[in-house]
Tab-separated table of C-alpha atoms in Angstrom:
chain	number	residue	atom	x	y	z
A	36	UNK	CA	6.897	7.688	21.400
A	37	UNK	CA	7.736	9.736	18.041
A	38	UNK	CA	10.508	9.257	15.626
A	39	UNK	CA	13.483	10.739	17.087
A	40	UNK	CA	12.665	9.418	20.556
A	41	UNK	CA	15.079	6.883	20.764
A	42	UNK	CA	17.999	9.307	20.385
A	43	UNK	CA	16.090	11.343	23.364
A	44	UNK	CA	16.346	8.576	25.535
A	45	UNK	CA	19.602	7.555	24.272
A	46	UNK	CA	20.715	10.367	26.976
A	47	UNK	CA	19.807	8.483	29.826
A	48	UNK	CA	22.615	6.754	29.013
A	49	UNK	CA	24.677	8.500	28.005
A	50	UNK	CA	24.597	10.469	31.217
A	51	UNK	CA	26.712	7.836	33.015
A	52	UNK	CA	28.906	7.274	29.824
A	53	UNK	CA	29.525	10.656	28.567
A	54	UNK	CA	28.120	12.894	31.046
A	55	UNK	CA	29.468	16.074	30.157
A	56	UNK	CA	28.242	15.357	26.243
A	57	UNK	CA	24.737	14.371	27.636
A	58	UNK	CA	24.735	17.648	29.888
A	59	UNK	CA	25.182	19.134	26.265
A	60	UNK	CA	22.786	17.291	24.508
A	61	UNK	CA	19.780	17.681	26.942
A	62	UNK	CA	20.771	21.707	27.744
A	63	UNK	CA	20.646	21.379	23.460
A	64	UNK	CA	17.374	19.643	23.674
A	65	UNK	CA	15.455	22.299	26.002
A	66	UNK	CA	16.403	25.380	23.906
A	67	UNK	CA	14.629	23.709	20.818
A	68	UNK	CA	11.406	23.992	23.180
A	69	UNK	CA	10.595	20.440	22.678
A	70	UNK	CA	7.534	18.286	23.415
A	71	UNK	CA	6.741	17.269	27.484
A	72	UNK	CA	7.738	13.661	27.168
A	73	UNK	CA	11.157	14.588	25.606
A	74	UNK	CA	11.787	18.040	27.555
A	75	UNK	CA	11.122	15.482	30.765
A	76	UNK	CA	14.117	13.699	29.880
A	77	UNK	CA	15.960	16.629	28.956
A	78	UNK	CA	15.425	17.610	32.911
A	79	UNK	CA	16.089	14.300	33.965
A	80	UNK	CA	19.356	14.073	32.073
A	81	UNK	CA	20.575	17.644	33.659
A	82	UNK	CA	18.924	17.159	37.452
A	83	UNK	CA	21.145	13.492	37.199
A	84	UNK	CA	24.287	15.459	36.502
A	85	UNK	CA	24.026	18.127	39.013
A	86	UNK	CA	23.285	15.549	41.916
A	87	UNK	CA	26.775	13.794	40.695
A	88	UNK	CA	28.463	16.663	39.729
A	89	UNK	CA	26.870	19.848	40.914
A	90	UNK	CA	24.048	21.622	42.970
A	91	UNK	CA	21.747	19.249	44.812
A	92	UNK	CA	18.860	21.973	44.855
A	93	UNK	CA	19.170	22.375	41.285
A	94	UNK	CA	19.037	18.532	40.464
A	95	UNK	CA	16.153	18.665	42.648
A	96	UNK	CA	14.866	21.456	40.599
A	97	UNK	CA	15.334	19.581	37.169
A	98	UNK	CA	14.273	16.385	38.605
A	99	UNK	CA	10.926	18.220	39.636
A	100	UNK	CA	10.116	19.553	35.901
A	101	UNK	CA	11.080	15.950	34.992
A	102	UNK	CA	8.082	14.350	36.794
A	103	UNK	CA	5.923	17.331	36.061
A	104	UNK	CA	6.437	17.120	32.312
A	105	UNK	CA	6.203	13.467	32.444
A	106	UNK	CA	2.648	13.779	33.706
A	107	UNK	CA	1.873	16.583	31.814
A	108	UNK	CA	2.865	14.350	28.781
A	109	UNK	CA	0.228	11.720	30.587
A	110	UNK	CA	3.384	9.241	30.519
A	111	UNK	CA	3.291	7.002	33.387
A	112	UNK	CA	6.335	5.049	32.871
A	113	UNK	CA	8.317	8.068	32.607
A	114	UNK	CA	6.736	9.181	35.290
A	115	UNK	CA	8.176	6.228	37.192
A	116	UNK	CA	11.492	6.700	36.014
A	117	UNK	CA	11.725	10.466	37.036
A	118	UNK	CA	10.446	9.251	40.979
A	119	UNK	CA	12.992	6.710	40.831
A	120	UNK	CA	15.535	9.304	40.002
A	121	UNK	CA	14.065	11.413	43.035
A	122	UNK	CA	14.482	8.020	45.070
């Protein structure tokens, strides 16, 4: 990953910790238009809080663009870590 990937993936975290900070962070994230691999997290991070806190068909939604942008970004292990998310 690039510099500036560990605070991207910080939200992960974060999301069980602080979730209405992460929700922030990642909605933050997407309007800078970022890269697949990190916009993939930014959908993760958003898709987890609306299954816990909000619409399931829009976590669903998010969760979707997750593993899309995860393969789009040819990364395999986040890839994996967006299906597991899906369960």
């Amino acid at each position: 990953m690039t510099a500036g990937s560990d605070t991207v993936l910080d939200l992960l975290p974060l999301v069980f910790a602080d979730p209405g900070e992460a929700l922030a962070r990642a909605r933050a994230l997407l309007d800078a238009r970022p890269a697949p691999l990190h916009a993939s997290v930014a959908h993760q991070v958003i898709g987890i809080w609306q299954r816990d806190f909000g619409d399931l068909r829009l976590a669903l939604r998010h969760l979707r663009r997750a593993r899309d942008l995860a393969a789009r970004a040819e990364s395999a292990e986040r890839e994996a870590d967006v299906l597991a998310t899906l369960g």
